[in-house]
Coordinates of C-alpha atoms in Angstrom, one line a residue:
Chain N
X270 CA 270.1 -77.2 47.4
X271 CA 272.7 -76.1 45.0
X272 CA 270.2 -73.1 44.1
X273 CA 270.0 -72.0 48.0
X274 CA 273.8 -72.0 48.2
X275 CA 274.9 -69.7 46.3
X276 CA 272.8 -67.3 47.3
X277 CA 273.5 -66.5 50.5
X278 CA 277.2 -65.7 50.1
X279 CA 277.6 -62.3 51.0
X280 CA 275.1 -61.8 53.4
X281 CA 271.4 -61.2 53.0
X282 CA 269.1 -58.1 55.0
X283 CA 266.3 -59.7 56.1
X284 CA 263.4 -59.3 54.1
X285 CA 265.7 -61.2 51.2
X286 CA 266.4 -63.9 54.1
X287 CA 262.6 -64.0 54.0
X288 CA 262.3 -63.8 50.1
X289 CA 264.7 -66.5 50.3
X290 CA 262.7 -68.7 52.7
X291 CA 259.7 -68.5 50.8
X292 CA 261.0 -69.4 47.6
X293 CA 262.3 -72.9 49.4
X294 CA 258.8 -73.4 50.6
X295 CA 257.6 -72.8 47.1
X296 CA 260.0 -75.2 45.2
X297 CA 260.2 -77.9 48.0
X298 CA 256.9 -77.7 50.0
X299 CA 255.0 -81.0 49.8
X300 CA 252.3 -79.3 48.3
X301 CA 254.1 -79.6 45.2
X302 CA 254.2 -83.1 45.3
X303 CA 252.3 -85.9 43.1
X304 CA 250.4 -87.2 45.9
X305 CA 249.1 -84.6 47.0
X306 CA 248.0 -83.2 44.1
X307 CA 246.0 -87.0 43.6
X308 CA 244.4 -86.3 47.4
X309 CA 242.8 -83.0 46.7
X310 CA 241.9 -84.4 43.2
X311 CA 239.6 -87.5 44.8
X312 CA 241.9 -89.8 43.1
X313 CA 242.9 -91.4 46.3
X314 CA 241.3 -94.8 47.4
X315 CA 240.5 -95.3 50.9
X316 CA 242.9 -97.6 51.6
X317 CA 245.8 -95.0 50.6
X318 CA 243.8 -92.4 53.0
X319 CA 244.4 -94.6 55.6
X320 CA 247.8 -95.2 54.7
X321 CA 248.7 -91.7 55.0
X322 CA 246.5 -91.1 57.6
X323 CA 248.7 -94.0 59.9
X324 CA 252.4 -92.8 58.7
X325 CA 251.3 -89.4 59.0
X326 CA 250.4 -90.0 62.7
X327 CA 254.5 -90.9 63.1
X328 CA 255.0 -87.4 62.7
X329 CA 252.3 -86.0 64.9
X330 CA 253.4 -88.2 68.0
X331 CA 257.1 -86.5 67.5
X332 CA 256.4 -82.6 67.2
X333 CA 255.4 -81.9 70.7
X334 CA 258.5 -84.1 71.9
X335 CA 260.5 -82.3 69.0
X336 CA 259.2 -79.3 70.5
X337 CA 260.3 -80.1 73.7
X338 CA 263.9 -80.7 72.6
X339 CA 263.7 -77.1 71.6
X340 CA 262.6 -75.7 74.8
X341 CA 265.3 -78.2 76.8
X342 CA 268.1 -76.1 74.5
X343 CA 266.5 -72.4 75.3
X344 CA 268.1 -70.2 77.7
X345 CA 265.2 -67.6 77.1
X346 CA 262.2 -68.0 79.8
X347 CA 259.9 -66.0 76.9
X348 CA 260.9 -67.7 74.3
X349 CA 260.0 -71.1 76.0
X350 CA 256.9 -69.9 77.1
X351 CA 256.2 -68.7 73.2
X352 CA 257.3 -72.2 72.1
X353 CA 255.5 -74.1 74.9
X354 CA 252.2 -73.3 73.4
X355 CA 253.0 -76.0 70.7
X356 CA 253.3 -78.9 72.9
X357 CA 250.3 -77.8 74.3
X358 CA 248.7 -77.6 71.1
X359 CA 249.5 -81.2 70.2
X360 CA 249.5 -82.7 73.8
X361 CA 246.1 -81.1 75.1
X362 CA 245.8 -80.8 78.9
X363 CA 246.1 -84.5 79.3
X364 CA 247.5 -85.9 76.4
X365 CA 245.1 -86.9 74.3
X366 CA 242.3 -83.5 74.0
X367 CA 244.7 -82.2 71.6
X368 CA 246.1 -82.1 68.4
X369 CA 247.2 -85.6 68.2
X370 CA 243.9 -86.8 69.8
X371 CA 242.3 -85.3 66.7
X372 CA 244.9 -87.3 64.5
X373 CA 243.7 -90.5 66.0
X374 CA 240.5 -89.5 65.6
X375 CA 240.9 -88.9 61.9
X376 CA 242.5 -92.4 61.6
X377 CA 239.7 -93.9 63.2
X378 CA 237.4 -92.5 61.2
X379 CA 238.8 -93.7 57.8
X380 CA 238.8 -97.1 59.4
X381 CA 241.7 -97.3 61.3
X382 CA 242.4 -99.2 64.5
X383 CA 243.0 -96.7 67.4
X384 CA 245.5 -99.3 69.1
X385 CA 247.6 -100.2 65.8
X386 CA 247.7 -96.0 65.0
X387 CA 248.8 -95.5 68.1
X388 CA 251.7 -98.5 68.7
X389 CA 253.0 -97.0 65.0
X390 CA 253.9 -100.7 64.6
X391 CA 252.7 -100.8 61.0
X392 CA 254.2 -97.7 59.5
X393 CA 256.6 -97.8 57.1
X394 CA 260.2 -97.9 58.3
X395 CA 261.1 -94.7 55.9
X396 CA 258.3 -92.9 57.8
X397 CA 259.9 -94.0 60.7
X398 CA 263.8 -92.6 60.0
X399 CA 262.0 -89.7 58.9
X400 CA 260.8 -88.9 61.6
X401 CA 263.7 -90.1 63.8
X402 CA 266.0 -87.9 61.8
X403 CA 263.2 -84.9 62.6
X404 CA 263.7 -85.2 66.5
X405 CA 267.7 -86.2 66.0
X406 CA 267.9 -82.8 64.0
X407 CA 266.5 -80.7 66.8
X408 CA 268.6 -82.2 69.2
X409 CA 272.0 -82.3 67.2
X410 CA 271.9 -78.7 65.5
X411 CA 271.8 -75.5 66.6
X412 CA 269.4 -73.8 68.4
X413 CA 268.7 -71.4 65.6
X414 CA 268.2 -74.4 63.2
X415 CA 266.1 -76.1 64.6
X416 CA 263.5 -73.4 65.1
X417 CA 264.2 -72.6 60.9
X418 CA 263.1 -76.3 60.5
X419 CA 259.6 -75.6 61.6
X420 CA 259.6 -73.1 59.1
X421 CA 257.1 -75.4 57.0
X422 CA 254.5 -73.8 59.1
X423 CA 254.6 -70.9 57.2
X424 CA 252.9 -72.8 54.1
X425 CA 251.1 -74.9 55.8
X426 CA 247.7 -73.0 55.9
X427 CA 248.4 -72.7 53.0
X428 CA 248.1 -76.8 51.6
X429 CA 245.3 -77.2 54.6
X430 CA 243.2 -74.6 52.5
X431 CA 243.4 -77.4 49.6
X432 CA 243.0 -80.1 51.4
X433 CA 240.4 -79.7 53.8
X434 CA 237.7 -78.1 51.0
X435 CA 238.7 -81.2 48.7
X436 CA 238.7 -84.0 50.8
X437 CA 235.3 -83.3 52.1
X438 CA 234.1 -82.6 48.3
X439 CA 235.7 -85.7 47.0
X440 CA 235.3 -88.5 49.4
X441 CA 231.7 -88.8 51.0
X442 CA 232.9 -90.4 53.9
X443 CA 235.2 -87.9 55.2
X444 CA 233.5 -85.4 57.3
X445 CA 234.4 -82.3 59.2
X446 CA 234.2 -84.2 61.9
X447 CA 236.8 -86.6 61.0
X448 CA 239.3 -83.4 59.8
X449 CA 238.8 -82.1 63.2
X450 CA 242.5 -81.8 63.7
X451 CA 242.9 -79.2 60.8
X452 CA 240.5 -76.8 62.1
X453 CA 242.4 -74.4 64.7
X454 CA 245.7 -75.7 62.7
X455 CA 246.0 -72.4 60.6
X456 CA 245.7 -70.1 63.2
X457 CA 248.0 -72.1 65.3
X458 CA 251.0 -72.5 62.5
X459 CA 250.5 -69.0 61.5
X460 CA 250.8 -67.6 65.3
X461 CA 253.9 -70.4 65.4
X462 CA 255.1 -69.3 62.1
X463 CA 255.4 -65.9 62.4
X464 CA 257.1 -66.0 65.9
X465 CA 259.8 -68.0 64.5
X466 CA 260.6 -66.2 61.1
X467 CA 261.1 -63.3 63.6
X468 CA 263.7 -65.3 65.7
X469 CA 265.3 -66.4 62.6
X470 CA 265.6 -63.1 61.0
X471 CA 266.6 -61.6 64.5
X472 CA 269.2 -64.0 64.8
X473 CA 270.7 -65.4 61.2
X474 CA 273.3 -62.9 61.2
X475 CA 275.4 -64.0 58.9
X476 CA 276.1 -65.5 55.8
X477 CA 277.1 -68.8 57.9
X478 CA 273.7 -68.5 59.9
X479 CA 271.7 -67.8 56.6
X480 CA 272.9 -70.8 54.6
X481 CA 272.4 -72.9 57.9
X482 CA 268.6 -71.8 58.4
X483 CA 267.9 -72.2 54.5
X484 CA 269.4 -75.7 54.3
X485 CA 267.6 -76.5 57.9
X486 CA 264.2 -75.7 55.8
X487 CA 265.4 -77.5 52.8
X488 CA 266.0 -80.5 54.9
X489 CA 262.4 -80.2 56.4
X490 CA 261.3 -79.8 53.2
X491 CA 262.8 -82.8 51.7
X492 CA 261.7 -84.7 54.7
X493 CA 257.8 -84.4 54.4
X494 CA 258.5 -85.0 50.6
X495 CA 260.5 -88.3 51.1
X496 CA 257.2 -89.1 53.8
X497 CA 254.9 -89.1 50.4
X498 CA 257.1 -90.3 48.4
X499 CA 257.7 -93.8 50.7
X500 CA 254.2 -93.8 50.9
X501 CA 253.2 -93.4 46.8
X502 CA 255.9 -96.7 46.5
X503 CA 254.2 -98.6 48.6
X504 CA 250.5 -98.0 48.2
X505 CA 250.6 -96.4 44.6
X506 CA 249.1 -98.4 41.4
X507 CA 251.3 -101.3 41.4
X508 CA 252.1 -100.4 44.9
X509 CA 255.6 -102.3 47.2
X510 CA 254.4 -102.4 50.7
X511 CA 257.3 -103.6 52.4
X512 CA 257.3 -106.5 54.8
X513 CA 255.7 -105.7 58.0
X514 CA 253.9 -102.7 56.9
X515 CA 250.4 -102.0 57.0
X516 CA 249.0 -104.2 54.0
X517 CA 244.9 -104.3 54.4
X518 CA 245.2 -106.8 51.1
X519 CA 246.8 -109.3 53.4
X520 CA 245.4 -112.0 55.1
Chain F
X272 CA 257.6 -108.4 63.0
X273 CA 254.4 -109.7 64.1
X274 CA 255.9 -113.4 63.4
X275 CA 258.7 -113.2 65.1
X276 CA 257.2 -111.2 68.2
X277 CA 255.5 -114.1 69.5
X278 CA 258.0 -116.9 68.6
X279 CA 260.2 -115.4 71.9
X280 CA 257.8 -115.4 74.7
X281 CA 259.0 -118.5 76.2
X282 CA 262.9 -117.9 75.8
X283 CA 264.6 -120.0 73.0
X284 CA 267.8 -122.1 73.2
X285 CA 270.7 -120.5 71.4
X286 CA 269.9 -122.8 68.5
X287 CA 266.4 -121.5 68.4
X288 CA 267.5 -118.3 68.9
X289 CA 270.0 -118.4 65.5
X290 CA 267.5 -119.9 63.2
X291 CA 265.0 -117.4 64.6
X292 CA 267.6 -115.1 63.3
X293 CA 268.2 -116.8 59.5
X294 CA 264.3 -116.5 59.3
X295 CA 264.5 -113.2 59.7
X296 CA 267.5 -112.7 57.1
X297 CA 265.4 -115.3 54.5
X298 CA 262.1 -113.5 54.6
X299 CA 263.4 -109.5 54.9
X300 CA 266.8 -109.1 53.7
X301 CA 267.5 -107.2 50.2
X302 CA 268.3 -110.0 48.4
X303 CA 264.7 -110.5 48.0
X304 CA 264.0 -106.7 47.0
X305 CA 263.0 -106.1 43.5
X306 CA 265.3 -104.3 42.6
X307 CA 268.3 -106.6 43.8
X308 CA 266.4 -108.9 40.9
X309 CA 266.9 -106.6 38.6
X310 CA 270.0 -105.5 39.2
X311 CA 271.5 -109.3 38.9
X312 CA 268.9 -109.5 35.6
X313 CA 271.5 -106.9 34.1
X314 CA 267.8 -104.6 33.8
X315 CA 268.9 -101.5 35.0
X316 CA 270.5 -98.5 33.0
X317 CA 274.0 -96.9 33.7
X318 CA 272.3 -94.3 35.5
X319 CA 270.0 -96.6 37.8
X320 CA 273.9 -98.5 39.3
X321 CA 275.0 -94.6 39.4
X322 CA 272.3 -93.9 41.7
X323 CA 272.7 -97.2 43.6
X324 CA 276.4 -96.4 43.6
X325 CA 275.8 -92.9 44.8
X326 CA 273.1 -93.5 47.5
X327 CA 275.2 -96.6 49.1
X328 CA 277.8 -94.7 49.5
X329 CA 276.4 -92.7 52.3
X330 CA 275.8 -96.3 54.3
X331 CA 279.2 -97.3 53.5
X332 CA 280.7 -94.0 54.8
X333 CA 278.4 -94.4 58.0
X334 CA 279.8 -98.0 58.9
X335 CA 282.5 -97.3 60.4
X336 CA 281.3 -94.4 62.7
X337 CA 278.5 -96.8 63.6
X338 CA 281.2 -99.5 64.9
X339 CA 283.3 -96.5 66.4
X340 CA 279.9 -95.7 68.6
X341 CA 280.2 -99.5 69.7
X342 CA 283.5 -99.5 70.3
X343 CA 283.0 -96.3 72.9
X344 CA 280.6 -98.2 74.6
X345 CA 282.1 -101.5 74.9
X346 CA 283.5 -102.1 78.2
X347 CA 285.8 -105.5 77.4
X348 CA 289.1 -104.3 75.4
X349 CA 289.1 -107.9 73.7
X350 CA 285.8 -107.1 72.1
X351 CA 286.7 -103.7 71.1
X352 CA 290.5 -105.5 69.5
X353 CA 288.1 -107.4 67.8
X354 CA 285.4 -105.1 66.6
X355 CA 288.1 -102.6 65.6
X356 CA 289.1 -104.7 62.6
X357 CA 285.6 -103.3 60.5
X358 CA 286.7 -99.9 61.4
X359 CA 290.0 -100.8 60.0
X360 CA 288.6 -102.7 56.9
X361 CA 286.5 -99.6 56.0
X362 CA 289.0 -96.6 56.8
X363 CA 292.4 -98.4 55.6
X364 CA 295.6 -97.4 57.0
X365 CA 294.9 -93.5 56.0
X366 CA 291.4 -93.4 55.5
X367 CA 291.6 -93.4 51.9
X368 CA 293.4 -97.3 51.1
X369 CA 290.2 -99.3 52.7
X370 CA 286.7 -100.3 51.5
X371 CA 285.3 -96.8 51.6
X372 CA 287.8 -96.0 49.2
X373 CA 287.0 -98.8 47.0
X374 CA 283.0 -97.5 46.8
X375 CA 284.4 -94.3 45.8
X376 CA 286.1 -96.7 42.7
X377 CA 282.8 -98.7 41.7
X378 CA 281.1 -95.2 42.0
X379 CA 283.6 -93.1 39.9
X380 CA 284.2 -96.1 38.0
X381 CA 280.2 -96.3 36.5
X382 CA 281.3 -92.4 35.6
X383 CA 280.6 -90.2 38.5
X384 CA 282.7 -87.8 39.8
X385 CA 284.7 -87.8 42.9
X386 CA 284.0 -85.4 44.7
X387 CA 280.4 -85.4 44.1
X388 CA 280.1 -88.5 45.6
X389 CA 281.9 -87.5 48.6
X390 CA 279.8 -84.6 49.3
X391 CA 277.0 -87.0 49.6
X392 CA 275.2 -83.6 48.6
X393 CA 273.0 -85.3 45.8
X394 CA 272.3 -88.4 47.7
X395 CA 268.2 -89.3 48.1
X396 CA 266.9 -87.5 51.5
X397 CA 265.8 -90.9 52.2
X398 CA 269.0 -92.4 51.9
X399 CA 270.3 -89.6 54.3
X400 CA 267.2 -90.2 56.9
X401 CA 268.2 -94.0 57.2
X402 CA 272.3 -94.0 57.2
X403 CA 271.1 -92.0 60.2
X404 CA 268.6 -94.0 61.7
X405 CA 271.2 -96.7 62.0
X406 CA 273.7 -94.5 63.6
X407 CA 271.5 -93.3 66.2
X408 CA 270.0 -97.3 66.7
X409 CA 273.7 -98.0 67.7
X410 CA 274.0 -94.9 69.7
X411 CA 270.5 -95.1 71.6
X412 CA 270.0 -99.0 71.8
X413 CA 271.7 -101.5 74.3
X414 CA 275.5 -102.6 73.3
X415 CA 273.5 -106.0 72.3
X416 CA 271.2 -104.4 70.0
X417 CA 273.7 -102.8 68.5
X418 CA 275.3 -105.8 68.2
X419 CA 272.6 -107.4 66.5
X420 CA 271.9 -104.5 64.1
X421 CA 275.4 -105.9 62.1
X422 CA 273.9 -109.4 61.5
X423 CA 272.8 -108.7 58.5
X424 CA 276.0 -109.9 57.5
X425 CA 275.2 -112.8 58.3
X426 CA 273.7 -113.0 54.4
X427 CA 275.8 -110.4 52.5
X428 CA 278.3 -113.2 51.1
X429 CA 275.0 -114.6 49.7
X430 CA 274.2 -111.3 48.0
X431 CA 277.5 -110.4 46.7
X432 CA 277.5 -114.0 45.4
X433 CA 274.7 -113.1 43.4
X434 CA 275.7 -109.7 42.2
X435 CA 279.1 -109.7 41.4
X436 CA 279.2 -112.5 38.9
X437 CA 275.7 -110.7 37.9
X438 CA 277.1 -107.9 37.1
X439 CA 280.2 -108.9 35.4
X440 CA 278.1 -110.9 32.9
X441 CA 275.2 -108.7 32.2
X442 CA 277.0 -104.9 32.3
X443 CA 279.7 -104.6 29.7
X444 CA 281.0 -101.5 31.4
X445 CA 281.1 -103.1 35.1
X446 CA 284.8 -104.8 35.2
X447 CA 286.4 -106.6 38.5
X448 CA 288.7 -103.6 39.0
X449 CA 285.4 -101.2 39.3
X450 CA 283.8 -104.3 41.6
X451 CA 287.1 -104.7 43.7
X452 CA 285.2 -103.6 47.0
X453 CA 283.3 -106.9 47.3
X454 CA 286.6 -109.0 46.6
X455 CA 287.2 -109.2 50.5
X456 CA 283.8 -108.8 52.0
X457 CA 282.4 -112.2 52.3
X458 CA 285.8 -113.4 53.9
X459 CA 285.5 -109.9 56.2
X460 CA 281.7 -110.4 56.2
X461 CA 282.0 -114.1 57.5
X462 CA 284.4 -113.3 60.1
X463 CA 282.4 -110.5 61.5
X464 CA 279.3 -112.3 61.5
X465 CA 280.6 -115.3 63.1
X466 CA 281.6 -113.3 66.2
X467 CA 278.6 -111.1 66.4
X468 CA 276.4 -113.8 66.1
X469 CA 278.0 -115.6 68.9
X470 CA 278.1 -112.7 71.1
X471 CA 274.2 -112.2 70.7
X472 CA 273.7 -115.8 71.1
X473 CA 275.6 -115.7 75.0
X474 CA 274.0 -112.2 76.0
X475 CA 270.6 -112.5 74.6
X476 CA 269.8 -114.6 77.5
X477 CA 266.3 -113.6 78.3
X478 CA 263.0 -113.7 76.5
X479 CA 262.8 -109.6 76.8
X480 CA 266.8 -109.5 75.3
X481 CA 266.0 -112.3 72.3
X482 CA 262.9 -110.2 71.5
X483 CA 265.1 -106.9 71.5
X484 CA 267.9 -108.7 68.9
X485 CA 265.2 -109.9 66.6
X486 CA 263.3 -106.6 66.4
X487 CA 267.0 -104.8 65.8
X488 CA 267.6 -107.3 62.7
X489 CA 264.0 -106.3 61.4
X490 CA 265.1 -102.8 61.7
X491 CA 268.2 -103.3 59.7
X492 CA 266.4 -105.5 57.5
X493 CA 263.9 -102.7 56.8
X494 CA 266.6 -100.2 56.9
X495 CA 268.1 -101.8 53.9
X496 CA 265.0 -102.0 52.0
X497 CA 264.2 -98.9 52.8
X498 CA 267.1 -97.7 50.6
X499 CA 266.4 -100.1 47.7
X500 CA 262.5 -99.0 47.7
X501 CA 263.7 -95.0 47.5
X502 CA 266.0 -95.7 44.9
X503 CA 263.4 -97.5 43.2
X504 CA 260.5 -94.9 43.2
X505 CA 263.4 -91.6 42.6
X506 CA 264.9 -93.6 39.5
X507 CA 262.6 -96.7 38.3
X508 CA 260.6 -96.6 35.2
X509 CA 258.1 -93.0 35.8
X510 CA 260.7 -92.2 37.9
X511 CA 259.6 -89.1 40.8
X512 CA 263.4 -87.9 41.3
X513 CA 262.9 -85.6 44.8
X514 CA 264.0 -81.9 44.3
X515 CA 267.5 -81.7 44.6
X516 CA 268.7 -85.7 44.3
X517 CA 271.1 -86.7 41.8
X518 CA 269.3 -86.1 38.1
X519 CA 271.4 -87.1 35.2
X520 CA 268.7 -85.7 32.7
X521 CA 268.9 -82.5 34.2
X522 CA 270.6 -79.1 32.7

């Protein structure tokens, strides 16, 4: 963060705004994180698939109602009609044909119960506030930061390019079926990503703005780190599942 | 959660209810975390209470914005004269003379700086993520919920009971001037309990409303241990500090 700060103090043209964007996303993106690295490596057990597959289902069921939040603040009829096409993404045309239809359906296939994915009753309770402070930031900042926060997108093809080759190389019983959901996701977050870097160069400008949409992407990265992190404490080596959690080891 | 979903279905007496409630505390509350043990074990380093001290500071700081939210939505002035007392244990007279102030003094006291603190800059984004979910709880829940959320203190005279004598014994650096925050807590603690729990015992008064108090003590329960377990995993043995937390061993 300290890094980020700095930099932005006398103003920055855009393509350094850019520059400066990207080089959060390559410091901070959860790509860079331990458990990752362990997933496209094969060194995952099943169990901890389905562990990340259920917490990470948390934070699908909240971007199209994040999303929404976004639209409810826009003034701009095109820009909500841009944006729109991410709740339709996730929601499908009935709710569950869509993006987080094809989370479910990735849970399931590890070995998950639909109902228990779905009533996100066994998640852990950091996924939880992690996500809660997600939809809370979109509704409490700006505007302008809250599109920076879905900035992420414009690395995610990026760490779905990794993980999508190794999973199906590493563990034989994850299919492309089961990773159905990742499929149209790089065209989808690249389309997403590229309208919002232009509404975020258009409108950060000034120094104020800059540091605002750099921390907002900072604070999105930190969130989908703090996601692996609560989930490599409890269902690491000599994993710490909290009480209540998911824990297929109990009775 | 499970447990204590179906214990409610028929509507408990107000004695049922309460040691509902205690069983809640005795299974989930931090005193049974790991690293509560090894605090009161005198096992952690210098650094580990720094980053204890420094991450509970952002709950402390929270508190009493979390009881200003249930002040503004309490209708019955005698409640809010008697809620308004935590507001005034944790701000003082000027802000600076009351228990938040005394954190400040345990944290600068195990050698951080000020103003660092404070800034909550180099707090753990999980920390962050659940000092917010509990503000939100209070501002989204019922008034009773809300209510409930505080019971916690039901057993914090139990944990600073264990700690403080803990600490004074095992960490040659920790004195009772540095510990002076928990001199008045259990007395504040019991006091605050005492009505809370009593208020939650005459307004729960339906299966649906005794369900909705336990599941806001599990979520404060979890809330807690949420915080221990990220402290835990950033700065435990094979520590995975987060990018941009609090990192003594850094340049």
């Amino acid at each position: 963060m300290t890094r980020f700060s700095s930099a932005a103090k006398n103003g920055l043209t855009p393509a350094a705004l850019e520059a400066l964007l990207r080089e959060v996303g390559a410091a901070r993106y959860h790509n860079r994180h331990p458990l990752h690295h362990k997933m496209v490596s094969g060194a995952l057990s099943r169990v901890q698939l389905q562990a990340w597959a259920l917490n990470r289902y948390c934070y699908q069921a909240i971007i199209p109602r994040k999303d929404a939040m976004i639209l409810a603040r826009a003034e701009d009829p095109g820009f909500r009609a841009e944006w729109r096409k991410r709740i339709e993404d996730h929601d499908g045309t009935n709710g569950w044909d869509g993006g987080i239809a094809r989370w479910v359906k990735l849970a399931t296939g590890l070995g998950l119960d639909e109902a228990m994915v779905k009533s996100e009753r066994l998640a852990l309770p950091a996924t939880r506030f992690a996500v809660g402070a997600y939809l809370s930031f979109c509704t409490e900042r700006s505007l302008l930061e809250a599109v920076a926060s879905s900035l992420t997108e414009l690395f995610s093809p990026v760490i779905i390019g990794e993980r999508v080759p190794a999973m199906l190389a590493k563990y034989d019983y994850v299919t492309e079926d089961i990773l159905a959901y990742f499929k149209p996701r790089p065209v989808q977050a690249s389309r997403d990503a590229e309208f919002a870097l232009a509404y975020v160069l258009k409108y950060a400008d000034s120094p104020r703005k800059q540091q605002a949409v750099i921390d907002a992407l900072v604070f999105k990265c930190d969130l989908l780190w703090s996601m692996l992190d609560a989930l490599e404490h409890a269902y690491g080596e000599d994993g710490h599942i909290p009480p209540g959690a998911f824990d297929p080891g109990a009775a």
